[in-house]
Short mmCIF file of C-alpha atoms in Angstrom, two decimals:
data_model
loop_
_atom_site.label_atom_id
_atom_site.label_comp_id
_atom_site.label_asym_id
_atom_site.label_seq_id
_atom_site.Cartn_x
_atom_site.Cartn_y
_atom_site.Cartn_z
CA ILE Y 13 175.87 -5.60 -32.29
CA LEU Y 14 179.14 -7.43 -32.75
CA ASN Y 15 180.13 -9.61 -29.78
CA VAL Y 16 183.66 -10.50 -28.83
CA GLU Y 17 183.65 -12.80 -25.85
CA GLN Y 18 186.49 -13.83 -23.63
CA SER Y 19 186.49 -16.68 -21.17
CA PRO Y 20 187.00 -17.16 -18.41
CA GLN Y 21 186.45 -13.70 -16.92
CA SER Y 22 189.08 -14.41 -14.27
CA LEU Y 23 191.56 -17.09 -13.45
CA HIS Y 24 193.63 -17.84 -10.38
CA VAL Y 25 196.60 -20.16 -10.85
CA GLN Y 26 199.70 -21.13 -8.94
CA GLU Y 27 203.16 -20.17 -10.08
CA GLY Y 28 204.38 -22.78 -12.54
CA ASP Y 29 200.92 -23.73 -13.80
CA SER Y 30 200.20 -23.51 -17.49
CA THR Y 31 196.98 -21.86 -18.50
CA ASN Y 32 194.95 -20.81 -21.49
CA PHE Y 33 192.04 -18.57 -22.30
CA THR Y 34 189.70 -18.07 -25.20
CA CYS Y 35 188.58 -15.20 -27.38
CA SER Y 36 185.48 -15.84 -29.52
CA PHE Y 37 184.50 -13.59 -32.39
CA PRO Y 38 182.24 -13.66 -35.46
CA SER Y 39 183.66 -15.98 -38.09
CA SER Y 40 182.52 -13.96 -41.08
CA ASN Y 41 184.57 -11.20 -42.70
CA PHE Y 42 187.58 -11.70 -40.45
CA TYR Y 43 190.39 -9.20 -40.90
CA ALA Y 44 192.64 -9.29 -37.82
CA LEU Y 45 192.79 -10.22 -34.16
CA HIS Y 46 195.00 -8.46 -31.63
CA TRP Y 47 195.98 -9.69 -28.16
CA TYR Y 48 197.00 -7.29 -25.41
CA ARG Y 49 198.27 -7.61 -21.87
CA TRP Y 50 197.10 -4.93 -19.47
CA GLU Y 51 198.82 -4.70 -16.13
CA THR Y 52 197.33 -2.59 -13.38
CA ALA Y 53 198.35 1.07 -13.58
CA LYS Y 54 200.04 0.56 -16.94
CA SER Y 55 199.06 0.91 -20.60
CA PRO Y 56 197.76 -2.07 -22.56
CA GLU Y 57 200.72 -3.71 -24.25
CA ALA Y 58 200.38 -5.46 -27.60
CA LEU Y 59 201.27 -9.15 -27.56
CA PHE Y 60 200.27 -10.46 -30.97
CA VAL Y 61 198.61 -9.41 -34.19
CA MET Y 62 197.06 -12.41 -35.93
CA THR Y 63 195.76 -12.30 -39.44
CA LEU Y 64 195.69 -15.75 -41.05
CA ASN Y 65 193.67 -18.83 -40.22
CA GLY Y 66 195.98 -21.29 -38.51
CA ASP Y 67 198.37 -18.55 -37.35
CA GLU Y 68 200.47 -19.45 -34.35
CA LYS Y 69 202.51 -16.78 -32.65
CA LYS Y 70 204.91 -17.08 -29.74
CA LYS Y 71 206.64 -14.63 -27.43
CA GLY Y 72 208.65 -16.28 -24.68
CA ARG Y 73 206.28 -18.38 -22.59
CA ILE Y 74 203.16 -16.91 -24.24
CA SER Y 75 201.71 -18.22 -27.45
CA ALA Y 76 198.49 -17.81 -29.39
CA THR Y 77 196.59 -19.67 -32.07
CA LEU Y 78 193.89 -18.53 -34.44
CA ASN Y 79 190.93 -20.29 -36.05
CA THR Y 80 189.06 -17.82 -38.23
CA LYS Y 81 186.66 -20.41 -39.68
CA GLU Y 82 185.17 -21.21 -36.29
CA GLY Y 83 185.82 -17.79 -34.78
CA TYR Y 84 188.17 -18.28 -31.87
CA SER Y 85 191.69 -17.65 -30.69
CA TYR Y 86 193.49 -19.23 -27.76
CA LEU Y 87 196.17 -17.61 -25.65
CA TYR Y 88 198.48 -19.96 -23.75
CA ILE Y 89 200.88 -19.18 -20.95
CA LYS Y 90 203.36 -21.89 -20.09
CA GLY Y 91 204.75 -22.01 -16.55
CA SER Y 92 202.90 -18.92 -15.27
CA GLN Y 93 204.88 -16.46 -13.20
CA PRO Y 94 203.56 -13.77 -10.81
CA GLU Y 95 204.64 -11.12 -13.31
CA ASP Y 96 202.14 -12.62 -15.79
CA SER Y 97 199.33 -11.36 -13.57
CA ALA Y 98 197.34 -8.96 -15.75
CA THR Y 99 194.18 -8.65 -17.77
CA TYR Y 100 194.48 -10.17 -21.23
CA LEU Y 101 192.37 -8.51 -23.90
CA CYS Y 102 191.57 -9.52 -27.43
CA ALA Y 103 190.40 -7.11 -30.11
CA PHE Y 104 188.67 -8.21 -33.29
CA LEU Y 105 188.70 -6.32 -36.54
CA ARG Y 106 186.10 -7.11 -39.17
CA TYR Y 107 186.83 -6.54 -42.80
CA ASN Y 108 185.55 -3.16 -44.02
CA PHE Y 109 184.37 -2.12 -40.57
CA ASN Y 110 187.70 -0.52 -39.70
CA LYS Y 111 187.30 -0.41 -35.94
CA PHE Y 112 188.38 -2.69 -33.16
CA TYR Y 113 185.88 -4.56 -31.03
CA PHE Y 114 187.37 -5.49 -27.69
CA GLY Y 115 186.43 -8.35 -25.44
CA SER Y 116 185.99 -7.60 -21.75
CA GLY Y 117 189.20 -9.47 -20.91
CA THR Y 118 190.43 -12.36 -18.82
CA LYS Y 119 191.96 -11.31 -15.52
CA LEU Y 120 194.81 -13.63 -14.57
CA ASN Y 121 196.21 -13.80 -11.06
CA VAL Y 122 199.31 -15.94 -10.55
CA LYS Y 123 200.06 -16.75 -6.93
CA PRO Y 124 203.67 -17.31 -5.86
CA LYS P 152 211.63 6.24 -28.97
CA ALA P 153 209.15 7.96 -26.66
CA GLY P 154 205.84 6.19 -26.19
CA VAL P 155 202.33 7.52 -26.47
CA THR P 156 201.67 10.25 -23.95
CA GLN P 157 198.36 11.57 -22.65
CA THR P 158 197.58 14.65 -20.64
CA PRO P 159 196.24 15.21 -18.14
CA ARG P 160 196.43 11.89 -16.33
CA TYR P 161 193.61 12.69 -13.93
CA LEU P 162 190.77 15.13 -14.15
CA ILE P 163 187.77 16.01 -12.01
CA LYS P 164 184.90 17.93 -13.58
CA THR P 165 181.28 18.64 -12.74
CA ARG P 166 178.19 17.84 -14.77
CA GLY P 167 177.59 20.24 -17.61
CA GLN P 168 181.21 21.26 -18.00
CA GLN P 169 183.32 20.37 -20.98
CA VAL P 170 186.74 18.75 -21.09
CA THR P 171 189.60 18.40 -23.56
CA LEU P 172 192.03 15.53 -23.43
CA SER P 173 195.29 15.39 -25.35
CA CYS P 174 197.24 12.54 -26.92
CA SER P 175 200.70 12.67 -28.47
CA PRO P 176 201.41 9.56 -30.57
CA ILE P 177 204.74 7.89 -31.10
CA SER P 178 206.87 9.99 -33.42
CA GLY P 179 206.07 9.13 -37.03
CA HIS P 180 202.74 7.50 -36.27
CA ARG P 181 199.85 8.96 -38.22
CA SER P 182 196.87 7.10 -36.79
CA VAL P 183 195.40 7.92 -33.39
CA SER P 184 192.42 6.09 -31.94
CA TRP P 185 190.49 6.92 -28.80
CA TYR P 186 188.79 4.46 -26.46
CA GLN P 187 186.62 4.69 -23.37
CA GLN P 188 186.65 2.18 -20.56
CA THR P 189 183.98 2.23 -17.87
CA PRO P 190 183.67 -0.23 -14.96
CA GLY P 191 182.30 -3.53 -16.18
CA GLN P 192 182.72 -2.62 -19.84
CA GLY P 193 185.43 -3.50 -22.26
CA LEU P 194 187.22 -0.85 -24.23
CA GLN P 195 184.73 1.01 -26.40
CA PHE P 196 185.97 2.60 -29.60
CA LEU P 197 185.29 6.33 -29.85
CA PHE P 198 186.97 7.43 -33.07
CA GLU P 199 190.11 7.25 -35.13
CA TYR P 200 192.03 10.01 -36.82
CA PHE P 201 194.47 9.53 -39.65
CA SER P 202 196.39 12.35 -41.27
CA GLU P 203 194.12 14.97 -39.66
CA THR P 204 190.90 13.31 -40.87
CA GLN P 205 188.41 11.33 -38.85
CA ARG P 206 188.51 7.92 -40.45
CA ASN P 207 186.13 5.95 -38.23
CA LYS P 208 183.66 6.66 -35.50
CA GLY P 209 182.10 4.53 -32.79
CA ASN P 210 178.59 4.73 -31.39
CA PHE P 211 178.93 7.70 -29.10
CA PRO P 212 176.77 10.83 -28.97
CA GLY P 213 177.82 14.02 -30.70
CA ARG P 214 179.02 15.44 -27.37
CA PHE P 215 182.19 13.44 -28.03
CA SER P 216 184.37 14.98 -30.68
CA GLY P 217 187.99 15.05 -31.63
CA ARG P 218 190.57 16.43 -33.95
CA GLN P 219 194.08 15.76 -35.10
CA PHE P 220 196.77 18.28 -35.84
CA SER P 221 199.41 18.27 -38.55
CA ASN P 222 201.97 16.85 -36.11
CA SER P 223 199.56 13.93 -35.47
CA ARG P 224 198.79 15.04 -31.92
CA SER P 225 195.12 14.53 -31.20
CA GLU P 226 192.60 16.04 -28.86
CA MET P 227 189.31 14.67 -27.67
CA ASN P 228 186.57 16.94 -26.40
CA VAL P 229 183.51 16.04 -24.39
CA SER P 230 180.91 18.75 -23.98
CA THR P 231 178.09 18.93 -21.45
CA LEU P 232 179.58 16.25 -19.25
CA GLU P 233 177.33 13.64 -17.70
CA LEU P 234 178.00 11.42 -14.70
CA GLY P 235 178.23 8.43 -17.04
CA ASP P 236 181.19 9.98 -18.82
CA SER P 237 183.36 9.10 -15.82
CA ALA P 238 185.81 6.67 -17.31
CA LEU P 239 189.36 5.93 -18.31
CA TYR P 240 190.08 7.37 -21.75
CA LEU P 241 192.89 5.75 -23.68
CA CYS P 242 194.45 6.73 -26.93
CA ALA P 243 196.48 4.46 -29.17
CA SER P 244 198.67 5.12 -32.17
CA ARG P 245 199.73 3.08 -35.19
CA GLY P 246 202.42 3.88 -37.69
CA GLY P 247 200.94 3.76 -41.14
CA GLY P 248 197.41 3.25 -39.98
CA GLY P 249 197.10 -0.32 -41.20
CA TYR P 250 194.84 -2.45 -39.05
CA GLN P 251 197.24 -5.31 -39.00
CA GLU P 252 199.82 -3.07 -37.38
CA THR P 253 200.43 -3.08 -33.67
CA GLN P 254 198.57 -0.46 -31.65
CA TYR P 255 200.53 1.32 -28.95
CA PHE P 256 198.50 2.66 -26.05
CA GLY P 257 199.07 5.65 -23.85
CA PRO P 258 198.66 5.55 -20.05
CA GLY P 259 195.17 7.02 -20.19
CA THR P 260 193.33 9.93 -18.68
CA ARG P 261 191.04 9.10 -15.80
CA LEU P 262 188.05 11.44 -15.81
CA LEU P 263 185.71 11.77 -12.87
CA VAL P 264 182.48 13.70 -13.35
CA LEU P 265 180.76 14.85 -10.16
#
């Protein structure tokens, strides 16, 4: 069984706070890691596709880093806004396995 | 460009019945994957179709099957429904089918089995 773990499970922050969460995955045979944002009653929306050790990606106030050797990725949100409230999912793809393994997500709630 | 669409959005069935769900990918996308989400579980991979062929399969019983048509639209079928099949079923499409490509998800079909 391949485990992809996300922590924390949930997070409550105040508007303006910066926050980060973790996705841990097996460090062997890495192929790709995807991050998604899933707002209630909407479809999961792709944030980043990360493929290389040391990758850093940024989209507005959200950024992500990748460490394939130790098997983790961090997602950072700078200056959280209420509209950032969502569940953030990571999905790991192992080389030659050709299917995504999703973590159970981090549910972020940003209070105004 | 229209996004991924799924029909129906909601469905109520009884145990023992069968159900067919439909997914229309983004125009030009050839890969369609299906996922199941149940309460307390992350998204579980069901299967992936690429150019009308099942390319990958998750660890689900044979009651779960699918197919893809020449226009890339895909259907998922669940036979002999069980209470535990109640879930949100999502499909996602990718353009060329490469795993480093972005996946685009549909809104899902919420299935309730009574």
